[in-house]
XYZ file of C-alpha atoms in Angstrom:
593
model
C -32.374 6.493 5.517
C -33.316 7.853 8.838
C -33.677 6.762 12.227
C -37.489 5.889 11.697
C -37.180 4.317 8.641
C -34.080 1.994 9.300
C -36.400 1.133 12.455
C -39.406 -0.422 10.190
C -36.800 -2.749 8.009
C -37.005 -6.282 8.837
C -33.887 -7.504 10.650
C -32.619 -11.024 11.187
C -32.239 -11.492 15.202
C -28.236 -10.121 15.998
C -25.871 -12.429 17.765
C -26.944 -12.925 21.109
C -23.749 -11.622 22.632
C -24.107 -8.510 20.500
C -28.013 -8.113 21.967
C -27.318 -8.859 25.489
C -24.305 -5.923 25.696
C -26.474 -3.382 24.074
C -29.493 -4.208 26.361
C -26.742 -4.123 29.788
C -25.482 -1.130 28.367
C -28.627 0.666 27.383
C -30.588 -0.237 30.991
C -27.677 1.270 33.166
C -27.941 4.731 30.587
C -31.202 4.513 29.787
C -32.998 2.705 33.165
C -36.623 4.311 31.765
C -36.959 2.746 29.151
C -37.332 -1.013 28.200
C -33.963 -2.089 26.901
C -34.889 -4.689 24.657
C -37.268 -2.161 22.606
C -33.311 0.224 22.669
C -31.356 -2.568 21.580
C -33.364 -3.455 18.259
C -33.133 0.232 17.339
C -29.639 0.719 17.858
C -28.934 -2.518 15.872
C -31.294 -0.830 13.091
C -29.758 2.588 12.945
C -26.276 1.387 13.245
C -26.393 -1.668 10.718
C -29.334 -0.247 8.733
C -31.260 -2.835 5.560
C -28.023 -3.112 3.226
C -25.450 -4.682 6.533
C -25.638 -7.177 8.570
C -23.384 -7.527 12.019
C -20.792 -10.455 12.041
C -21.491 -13.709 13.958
C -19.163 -12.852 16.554
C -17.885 -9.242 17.848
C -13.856 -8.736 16.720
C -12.002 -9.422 20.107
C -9.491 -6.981 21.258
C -5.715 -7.676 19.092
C -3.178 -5.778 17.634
C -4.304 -6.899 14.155
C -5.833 -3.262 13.306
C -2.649 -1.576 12.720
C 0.878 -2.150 12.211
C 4.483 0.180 12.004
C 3.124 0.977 8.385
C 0.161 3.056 9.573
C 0.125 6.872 10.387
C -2.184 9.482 9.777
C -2.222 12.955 7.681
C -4.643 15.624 9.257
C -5.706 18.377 7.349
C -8.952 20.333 6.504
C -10.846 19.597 3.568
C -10.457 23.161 1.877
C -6.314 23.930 2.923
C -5.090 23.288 -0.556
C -7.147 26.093 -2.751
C -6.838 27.123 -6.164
C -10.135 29.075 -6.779
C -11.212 26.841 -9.680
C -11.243 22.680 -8.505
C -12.987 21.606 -5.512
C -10.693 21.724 -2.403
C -11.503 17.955 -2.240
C -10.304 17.570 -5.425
C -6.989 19.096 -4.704
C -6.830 17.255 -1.687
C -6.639 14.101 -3.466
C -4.254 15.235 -6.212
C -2.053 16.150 -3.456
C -2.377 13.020 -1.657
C -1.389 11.341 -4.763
C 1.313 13.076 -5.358
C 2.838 13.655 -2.503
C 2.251 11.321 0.609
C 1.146 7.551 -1.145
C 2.882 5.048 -0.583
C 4.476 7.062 2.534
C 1.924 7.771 4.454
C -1.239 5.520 4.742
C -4.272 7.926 6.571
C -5.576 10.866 6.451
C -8.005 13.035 8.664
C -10.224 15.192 7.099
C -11.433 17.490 9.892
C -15.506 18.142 9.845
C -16.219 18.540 6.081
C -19.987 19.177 6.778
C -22.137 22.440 5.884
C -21.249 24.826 9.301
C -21.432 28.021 10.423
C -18.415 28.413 12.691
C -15.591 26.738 14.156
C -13.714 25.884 11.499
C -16.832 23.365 10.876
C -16.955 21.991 13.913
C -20.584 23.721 14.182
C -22.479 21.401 11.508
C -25.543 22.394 10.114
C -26.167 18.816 8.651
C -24.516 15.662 9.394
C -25.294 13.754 6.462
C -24.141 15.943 3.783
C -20.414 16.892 2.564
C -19.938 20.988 2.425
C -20.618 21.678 -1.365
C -17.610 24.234 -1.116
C -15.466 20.825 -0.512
C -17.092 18.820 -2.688
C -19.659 15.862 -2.283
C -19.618 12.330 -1.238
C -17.489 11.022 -4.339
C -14.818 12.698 -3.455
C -14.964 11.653 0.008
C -15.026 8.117 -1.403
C -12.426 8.729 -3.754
C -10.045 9.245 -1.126
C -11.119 6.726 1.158
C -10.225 4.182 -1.493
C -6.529 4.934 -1.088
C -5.991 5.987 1.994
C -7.648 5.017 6.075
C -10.087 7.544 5.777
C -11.068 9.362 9.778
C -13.915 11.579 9.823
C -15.421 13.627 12.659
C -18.559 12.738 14.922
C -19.327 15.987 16.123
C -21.858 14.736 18.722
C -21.635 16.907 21.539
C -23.034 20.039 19.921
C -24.309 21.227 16.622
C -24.509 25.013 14.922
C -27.237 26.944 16.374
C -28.403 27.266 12.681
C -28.666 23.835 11.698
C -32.152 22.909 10.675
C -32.791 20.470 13.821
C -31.841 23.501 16.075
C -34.548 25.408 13.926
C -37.295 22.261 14.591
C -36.336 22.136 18.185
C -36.840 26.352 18.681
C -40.201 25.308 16.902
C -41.499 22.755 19.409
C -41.207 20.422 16.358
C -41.149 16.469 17.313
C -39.019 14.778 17.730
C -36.345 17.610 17.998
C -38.064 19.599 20.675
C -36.011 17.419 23.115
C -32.942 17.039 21.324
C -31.096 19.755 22.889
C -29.683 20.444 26.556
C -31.582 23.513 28.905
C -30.777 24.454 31.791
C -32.095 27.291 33.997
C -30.052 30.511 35.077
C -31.174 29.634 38.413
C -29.275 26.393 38.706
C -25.647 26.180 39.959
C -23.362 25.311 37.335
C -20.235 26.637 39.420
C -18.980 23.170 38.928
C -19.216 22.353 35.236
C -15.621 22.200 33.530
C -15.567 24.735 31.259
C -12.801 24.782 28.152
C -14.313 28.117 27.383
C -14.354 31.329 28.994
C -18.245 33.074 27.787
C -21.240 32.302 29.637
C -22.276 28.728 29.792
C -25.630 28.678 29.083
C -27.721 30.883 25.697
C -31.144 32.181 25.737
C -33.200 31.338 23.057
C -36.644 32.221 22.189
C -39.369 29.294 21.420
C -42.636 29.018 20.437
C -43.263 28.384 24.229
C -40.855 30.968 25.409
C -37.977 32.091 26.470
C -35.319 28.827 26.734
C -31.782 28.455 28.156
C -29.697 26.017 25.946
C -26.556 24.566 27.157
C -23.379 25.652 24.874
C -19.935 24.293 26.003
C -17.869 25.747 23.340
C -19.556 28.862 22.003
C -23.102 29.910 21.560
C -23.053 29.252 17.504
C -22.730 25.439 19.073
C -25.542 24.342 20.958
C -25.040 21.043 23.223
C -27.289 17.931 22.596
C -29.003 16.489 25.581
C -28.100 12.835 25.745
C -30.113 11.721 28.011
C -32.953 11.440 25.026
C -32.433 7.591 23.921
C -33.599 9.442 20.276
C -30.221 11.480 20.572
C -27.980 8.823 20.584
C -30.265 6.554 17.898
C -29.351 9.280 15.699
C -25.859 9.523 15.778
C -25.953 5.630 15.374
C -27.446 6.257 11.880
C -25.018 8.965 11.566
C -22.155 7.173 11.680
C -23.798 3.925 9.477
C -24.005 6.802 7.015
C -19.731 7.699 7.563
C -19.184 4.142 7.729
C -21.632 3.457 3.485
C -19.443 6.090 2.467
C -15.441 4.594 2.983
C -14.625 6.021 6.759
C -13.148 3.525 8.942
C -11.447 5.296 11.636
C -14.391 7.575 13.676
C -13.003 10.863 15.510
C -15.737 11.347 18.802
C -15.048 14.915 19.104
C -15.173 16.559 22.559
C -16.857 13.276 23.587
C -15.474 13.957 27.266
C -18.260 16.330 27.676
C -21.207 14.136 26.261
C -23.369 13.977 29.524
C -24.675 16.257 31.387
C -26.188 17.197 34.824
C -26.642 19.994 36.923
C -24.242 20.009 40.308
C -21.737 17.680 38.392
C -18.675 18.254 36.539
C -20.183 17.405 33.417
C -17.215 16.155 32.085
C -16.318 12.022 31.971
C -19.374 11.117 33.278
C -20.566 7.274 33.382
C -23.112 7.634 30.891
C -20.308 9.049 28.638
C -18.210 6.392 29.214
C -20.958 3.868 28.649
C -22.233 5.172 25.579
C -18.529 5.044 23.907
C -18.275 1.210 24.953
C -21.960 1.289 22.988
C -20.463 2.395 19.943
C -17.413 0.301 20.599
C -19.705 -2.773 20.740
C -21.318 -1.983 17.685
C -18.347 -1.239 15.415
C -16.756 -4.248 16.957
C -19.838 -6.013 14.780
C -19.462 -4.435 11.566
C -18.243 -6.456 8.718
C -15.575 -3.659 8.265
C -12.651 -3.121 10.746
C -13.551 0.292 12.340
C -11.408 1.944 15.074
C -13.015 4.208 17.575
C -10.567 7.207 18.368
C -11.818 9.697 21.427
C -10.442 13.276 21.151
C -10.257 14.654 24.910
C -8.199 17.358 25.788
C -7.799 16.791 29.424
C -5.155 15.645 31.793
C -3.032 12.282 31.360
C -4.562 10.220 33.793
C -8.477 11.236 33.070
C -7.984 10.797 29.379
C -6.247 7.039 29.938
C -9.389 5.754 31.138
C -11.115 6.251 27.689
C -9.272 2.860 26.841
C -11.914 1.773 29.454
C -11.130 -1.893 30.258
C -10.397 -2.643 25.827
C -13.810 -1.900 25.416
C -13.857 2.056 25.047
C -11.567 3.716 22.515
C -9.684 1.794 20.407
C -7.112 4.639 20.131
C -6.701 7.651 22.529
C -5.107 11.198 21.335
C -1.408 11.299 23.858
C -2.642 14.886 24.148
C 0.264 14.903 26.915
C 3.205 14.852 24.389
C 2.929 17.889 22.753
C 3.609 20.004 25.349
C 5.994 17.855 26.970
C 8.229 17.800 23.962
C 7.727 21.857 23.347
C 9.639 21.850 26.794
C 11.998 19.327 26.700
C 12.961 20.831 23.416
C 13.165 24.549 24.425
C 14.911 23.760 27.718
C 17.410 21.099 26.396
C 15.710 18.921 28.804
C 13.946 15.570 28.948
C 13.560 15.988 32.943
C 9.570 15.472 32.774
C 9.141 14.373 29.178
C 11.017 10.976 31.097
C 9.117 11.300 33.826
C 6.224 11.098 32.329
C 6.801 8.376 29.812
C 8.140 6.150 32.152
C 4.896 6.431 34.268
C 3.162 5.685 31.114
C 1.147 2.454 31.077
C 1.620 0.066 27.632
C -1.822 0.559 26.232
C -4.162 -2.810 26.696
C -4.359 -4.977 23.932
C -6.523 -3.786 21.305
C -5.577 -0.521 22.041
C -2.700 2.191 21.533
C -1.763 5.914 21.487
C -2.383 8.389 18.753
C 0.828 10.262 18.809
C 1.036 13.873 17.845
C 3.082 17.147 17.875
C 0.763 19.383 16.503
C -2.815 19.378 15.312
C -5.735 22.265 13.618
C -5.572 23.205 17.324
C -3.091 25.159 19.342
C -0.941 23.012 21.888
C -2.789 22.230 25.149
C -1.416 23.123 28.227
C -4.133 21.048 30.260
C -3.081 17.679 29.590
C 0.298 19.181 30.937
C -1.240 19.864 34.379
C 0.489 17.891 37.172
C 3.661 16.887 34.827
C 5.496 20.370 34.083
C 5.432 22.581 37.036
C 3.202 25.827 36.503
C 6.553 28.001 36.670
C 7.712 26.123 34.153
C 4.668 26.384 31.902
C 4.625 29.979 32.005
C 8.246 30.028 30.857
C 7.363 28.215 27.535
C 4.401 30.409 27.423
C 6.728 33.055 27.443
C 9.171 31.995 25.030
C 6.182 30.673 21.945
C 4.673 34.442 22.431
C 8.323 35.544 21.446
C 8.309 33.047 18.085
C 4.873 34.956 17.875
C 2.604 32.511 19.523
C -0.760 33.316 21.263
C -2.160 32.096 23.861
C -6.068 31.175 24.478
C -7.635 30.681 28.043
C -10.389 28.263 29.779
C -12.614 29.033 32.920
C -12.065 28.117 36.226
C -13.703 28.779 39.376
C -11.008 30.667 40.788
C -10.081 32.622 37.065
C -8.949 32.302 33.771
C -5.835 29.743 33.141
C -4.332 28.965 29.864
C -5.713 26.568 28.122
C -3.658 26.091 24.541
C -0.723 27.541 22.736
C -1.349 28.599 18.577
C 0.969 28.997 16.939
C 2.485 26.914 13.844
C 4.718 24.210 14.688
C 7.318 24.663 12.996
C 7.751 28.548 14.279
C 7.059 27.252 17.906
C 10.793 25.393 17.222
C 12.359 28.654 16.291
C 15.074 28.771 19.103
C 14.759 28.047 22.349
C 14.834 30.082 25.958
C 18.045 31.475 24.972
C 15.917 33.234 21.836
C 16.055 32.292 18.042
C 18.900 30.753 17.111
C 19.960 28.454 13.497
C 19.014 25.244 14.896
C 15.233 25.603 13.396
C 14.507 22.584 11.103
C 16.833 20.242 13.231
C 14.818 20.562 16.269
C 11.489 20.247 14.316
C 13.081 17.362 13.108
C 13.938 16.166 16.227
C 10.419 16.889 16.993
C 9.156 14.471 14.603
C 11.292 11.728 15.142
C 10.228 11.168 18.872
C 6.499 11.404 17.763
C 7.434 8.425 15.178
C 9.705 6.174 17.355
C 7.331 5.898 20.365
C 4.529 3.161 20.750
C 1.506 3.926 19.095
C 0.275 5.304 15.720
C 1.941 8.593 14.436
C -0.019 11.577 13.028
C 1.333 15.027 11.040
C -0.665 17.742 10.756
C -0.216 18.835 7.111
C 1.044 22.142 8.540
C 3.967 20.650 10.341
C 4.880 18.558 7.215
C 5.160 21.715 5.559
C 6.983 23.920 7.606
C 4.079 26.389 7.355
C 4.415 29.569 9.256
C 2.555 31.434 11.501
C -0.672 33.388 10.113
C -1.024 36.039 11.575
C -3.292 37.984 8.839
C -5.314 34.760 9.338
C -5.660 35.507 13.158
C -6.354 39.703 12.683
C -8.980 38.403 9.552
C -11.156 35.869 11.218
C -10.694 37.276 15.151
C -9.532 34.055 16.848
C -5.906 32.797 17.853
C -6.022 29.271 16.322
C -6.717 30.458 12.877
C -2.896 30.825 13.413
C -2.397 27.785 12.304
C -5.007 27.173 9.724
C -3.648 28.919 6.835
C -5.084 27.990 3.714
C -2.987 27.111 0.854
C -2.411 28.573 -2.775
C -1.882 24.496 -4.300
C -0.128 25.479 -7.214
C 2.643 27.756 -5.316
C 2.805 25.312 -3.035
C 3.757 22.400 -6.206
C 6.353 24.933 -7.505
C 7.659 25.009 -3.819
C 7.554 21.355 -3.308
C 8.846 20.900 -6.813
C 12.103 23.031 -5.921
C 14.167 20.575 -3.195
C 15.836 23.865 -2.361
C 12.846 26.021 -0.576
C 11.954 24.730 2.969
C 8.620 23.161 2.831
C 10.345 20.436 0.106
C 13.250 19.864 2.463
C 10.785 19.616 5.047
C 8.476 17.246 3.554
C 11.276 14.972 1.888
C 12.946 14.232 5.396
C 9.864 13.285 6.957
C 8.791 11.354 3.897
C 12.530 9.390 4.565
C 12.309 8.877 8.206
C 8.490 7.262 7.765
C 9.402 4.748 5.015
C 12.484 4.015 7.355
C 9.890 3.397 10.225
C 7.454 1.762 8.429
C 9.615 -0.854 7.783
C 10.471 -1.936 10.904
C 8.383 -4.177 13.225
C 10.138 -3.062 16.511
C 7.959 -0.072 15.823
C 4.530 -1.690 15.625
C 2.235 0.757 17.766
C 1.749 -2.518 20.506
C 6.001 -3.002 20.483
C 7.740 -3.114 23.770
C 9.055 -0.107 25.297
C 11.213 0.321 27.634
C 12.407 4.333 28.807
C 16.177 4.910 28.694
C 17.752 6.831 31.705
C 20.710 8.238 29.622
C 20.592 12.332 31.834
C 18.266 15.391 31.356
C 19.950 15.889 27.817
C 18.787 12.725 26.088
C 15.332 11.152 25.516
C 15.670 7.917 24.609
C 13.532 4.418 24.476
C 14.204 1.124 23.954
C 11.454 -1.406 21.315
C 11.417 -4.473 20.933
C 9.334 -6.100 17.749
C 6.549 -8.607 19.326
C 8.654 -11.393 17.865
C 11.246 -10.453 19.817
C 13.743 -10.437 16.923
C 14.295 -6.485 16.296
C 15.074 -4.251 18.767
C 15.761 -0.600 18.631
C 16.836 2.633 20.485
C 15.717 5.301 19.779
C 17.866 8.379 21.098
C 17.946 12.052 20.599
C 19.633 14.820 22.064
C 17.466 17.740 22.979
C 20.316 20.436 23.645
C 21.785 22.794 21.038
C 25.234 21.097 21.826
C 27.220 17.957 20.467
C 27.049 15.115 23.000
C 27.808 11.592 23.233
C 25.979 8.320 25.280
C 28.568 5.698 26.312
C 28.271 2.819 24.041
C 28.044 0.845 27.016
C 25.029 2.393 28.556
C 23.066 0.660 26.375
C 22.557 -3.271 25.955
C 23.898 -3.908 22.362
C 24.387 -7.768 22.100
C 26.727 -9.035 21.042
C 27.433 -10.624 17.813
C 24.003 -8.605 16.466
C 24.721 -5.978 13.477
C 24.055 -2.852 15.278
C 23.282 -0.136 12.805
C 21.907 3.434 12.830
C 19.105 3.135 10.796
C 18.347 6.874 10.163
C 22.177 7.210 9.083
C 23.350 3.986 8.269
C 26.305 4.162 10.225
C 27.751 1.162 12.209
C 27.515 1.308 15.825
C 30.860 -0.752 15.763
C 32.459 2.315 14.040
C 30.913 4.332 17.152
C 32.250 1.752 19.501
C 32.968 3.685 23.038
C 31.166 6.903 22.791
C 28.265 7.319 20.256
C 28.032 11.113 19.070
C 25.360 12.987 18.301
C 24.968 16.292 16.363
C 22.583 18.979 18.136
C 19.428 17.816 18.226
C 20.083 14.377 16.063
C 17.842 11.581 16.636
C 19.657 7.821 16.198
C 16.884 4.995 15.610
C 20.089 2.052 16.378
C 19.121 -1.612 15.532
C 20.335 -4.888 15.484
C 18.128 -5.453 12.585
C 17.997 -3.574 9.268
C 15.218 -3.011 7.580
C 13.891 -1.974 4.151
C 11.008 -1.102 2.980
């Protein structure tokens, strides 16, 4: 159903709460048009004939996840065999090898596209034939937390709206952002480094479309109420079809307007606490995750005041723990987590190491000295990392690191040495222990290498990373608990259903950071009953070390165990070892699951 149509289906009136925030809302973005007339269609896009919003909005709690949930992220079409649908394979392999482990998965844009690794879609409401179809989609929604992509801040230059819009066609002819050459756009944030703005010829001549990320991907101007009723519908449609955790993709850059940044701008922030609202109605529990790739403290206020994202990407900790790692050090990695604020209730962190993107060295800005930057810059390009760079008025900067995760760990300044897996590991355990939801990019859970006939192939650095996957050498490899991607995947498969069975791990659990000197990282949770707690320790140095038993507050009388081992801190009584690079999750509580 489209926009117009769900507009002509007879509604009963929504909750008056629910009415009055989209009308506040849609006056301060939309202050030309009547509000009221706004509201109704948003509620009819959004909710559509077959729904109906709940009596009263779900208030913000930490009832929409618990230490059991993570998240798998992969592309639709990684796992290929030439003969089954990718999709297919993706749910055999899901089956197989992460249920009952690992409870989400993200499949990235699995739309018709030209470019981008899909994130150029030619048609929202359709799954890429190549993948599959809708069923399949479905299928694995029904055993897994399903996350899809909104691409809303651009589309593929081919896409058939572009096409109607070129054509003067209504009501696409004002779907998408112009600008003029004229205009000075020395201010706009740019994550690219080619011209900001594409000509285009129209059937009324010569037009200059706004494109923030390449010009296959052509920007949507949002400040057309029909923009944003469309994308409404769009993600009613995600919503009929089993998704219940929505990806806003590059939403950071969502408004627009000449002699501004163009980046976090109110209307942007508004129109996420618009789609907050609504999904807070649905009869389903939906959870709103924004995806900007910015610094720390601009991409903590998409929590908003608990009525923006439900779940932010801690695009800081990737890079932080690539240092910490390959300097032995946890000298900002602390710093920065113990300037970290608990997320608001209703709210937490999505914590990664790695994702179908390189490492980004902007949410590092103003935490790891530039010196020291360049240094791990210089150490990934000798694992055989690349680097990519953004614009700036003043010049290129980096912007990202590719390279595969588990090659990034190779060694560390000192060059390649045999501590590989154990640091990955280490890696790992950090992203699990810490407060919020954990994700693994299916590359890092199988120790997949760089690509670099992937890179020389398709032109770009981060297909580095995106190497597709034969699925039935990768079952005889997974099958044999001798090659490396089955001891990778079985340890991380053992240290989740150890976490997932503990509630001082709950993504909303106390946490307190642990001052134990540069060669530790360590944190202290506490279960929101009070009655677990754990620390979670882990030396980043190549070296055997030890933390003084007493440094920490073990009470006494409690059975202190490490649960990752299952030795007895009373057997460790005075000086706790630790191997290089071994993580101890210790707890006065143990837990099965």
């Amino acid at each position: 159903m489209t926009v117009r149509e769900a507009a002509r289906q007879p509604r009963a009136a929504a909750p008056a709460r629910l009415r009055n925030g989209l009308r506040q809302l849609l006056a301060s973005i939309y202050p030309d048009h009547d509000p009221a007339e706004l509201a109704a269609s948003a509620e009819r896009a959004f909710f559509g004939a077959a729904s109906a919003p709940r009596r009263r909005g779900r208030l913000p709690a930490n009832a929409l996840w618990s230490e059991k949930d993570n998240y798998v992220i992969t592309y639709g079409n990684t796992l290929v065999d030439g003969e089954h649908k990718p999709l297919d394979l993706l749910h055999d392999f899901s089956d197989r090898y992460l249920a009952g482990v690992f409870t989400g998965i993200h499949i990235l844009p699995f739309f018709p596209f030209t470019s981008d690794d899909g994130f150029a879609v030619t048609d929202y409401r359709q799954v890429n034939s190549q993948l599959g179809d809708w069923a399949d989609i479905a299928r694995i929604a029904g055993h897994f937390r399903l996350m899809s992509d909104l691409v809303m801040n651009h589309c593929s230059s081919q896409a058939r709206m572009f096409s109607d819009f070129l054509q003067g066609h209504e009501p696409w002819n004002g779907f998408f952002k112009e600008a003029s050459p004229d205009d000075d756009l020395s201010a706009v944030v740019r994550p690219r480094t080619h011209p900001l703005l594409r000509e285009f010829r129209t059937e009324s001549g010569s037009r200059y479309v706004w494109c923030t990320f390449s010009h296959d991907q052509v920007d949507f101007d949002f400040a057309n109420p029909r923009v944003l009723l469309e994308f409404l519908d769009i993600i009613r449609g995600h919503i009929e079809h089993g998704v219940r955790t929505i990806r806003l993709d590059a939403v950071a850059f969502l408004w627009k307007e000449v002699g501004t940044p163009c980046i976090h701008l109110r209307q942007t922030h508004e129109i996420i606490r618009l789609i907050r609202l609504l999904c807070d109605y649905r009869e389903e529990p939906i959870v709103l995750i924004t995806e900007t790739n910015v610094p720390n403290v601009e991409n903590l206020s998409y929590f908003g005041n608990r009525n923006e994202a439900h779940m932010i990407y801690n695009f800081a900790l990737p890079p932080l723990l690539l240092h910490a790692l390959l300097g032995g050090t946890s000298k900002y990695l602390n710093a920065w987590q113990m300037a970290m604020p608990p997320a608001q209730l209703g709210c937490t962190y999505f914590n990664f190491s790695a994702s179908h993107d390189g490492i980004g060295l902007r949410p590092a800005e103003g935490l790891i000295p530039q010196d020291e930057i360049a240094r791990v810059i210089e150490t990934v390009q000798g694992f055989g990392g690349r680097v990519s760079y953004y614009a700036r008025p003043d010049g290129e900067r980096p912007y990202e690191l590719n390279v595969a995760l588990f090659d990034a760990f190779a060694g560390t300044h000192q060059g390649v040495d045999d501590h590989q897996l154990e640091r990955f590991l280490c890696s790992q355990a950090i992203v699990m222990g810490l407060e919020g939801v954990p994700a693994f990019y299916i590359h890092a859970l199988l120790a997949t290498r760089n690509d670099y006939d992937g890179v020389e192939k398709l032109g770009y650095n981060r297909a580095i990373n995106r190497r597709r996957l034969d699925y039935a050498a990768l079952r005889e490899q997974l099958d044999d608990p001798q090659t490396l991607p089955a001891r990778v995947l079985s340890r991380l498969r053992a240290m989740v259903c150890v976490r997932s069975a503990q509630p001082a791990f709950h993504p909303n659990a106390t946490q307190f950071t642990l001052q134990l000197g540069d060669a530790f990282f360590g944190f202290w949770r506490q279960s929101l009953d009070r009655s677990q707690s754990i620390f979670a320790i882990s030396n980043l140095t190549n070296e055997e070390r030890s933390v003084p038993s007493m440094a920490l507050n073990l009470i006494e009388g409690d059975d202190w165990h490490d649960l990752l081992t299952g030795d007895p801190v009373a057997q460790l009584a005075g000086d706790i070892a630790f191997a290089p690079y071994q993580t101890r999750w210790i707890s006065n509580r143990r837990q099965v699951s």
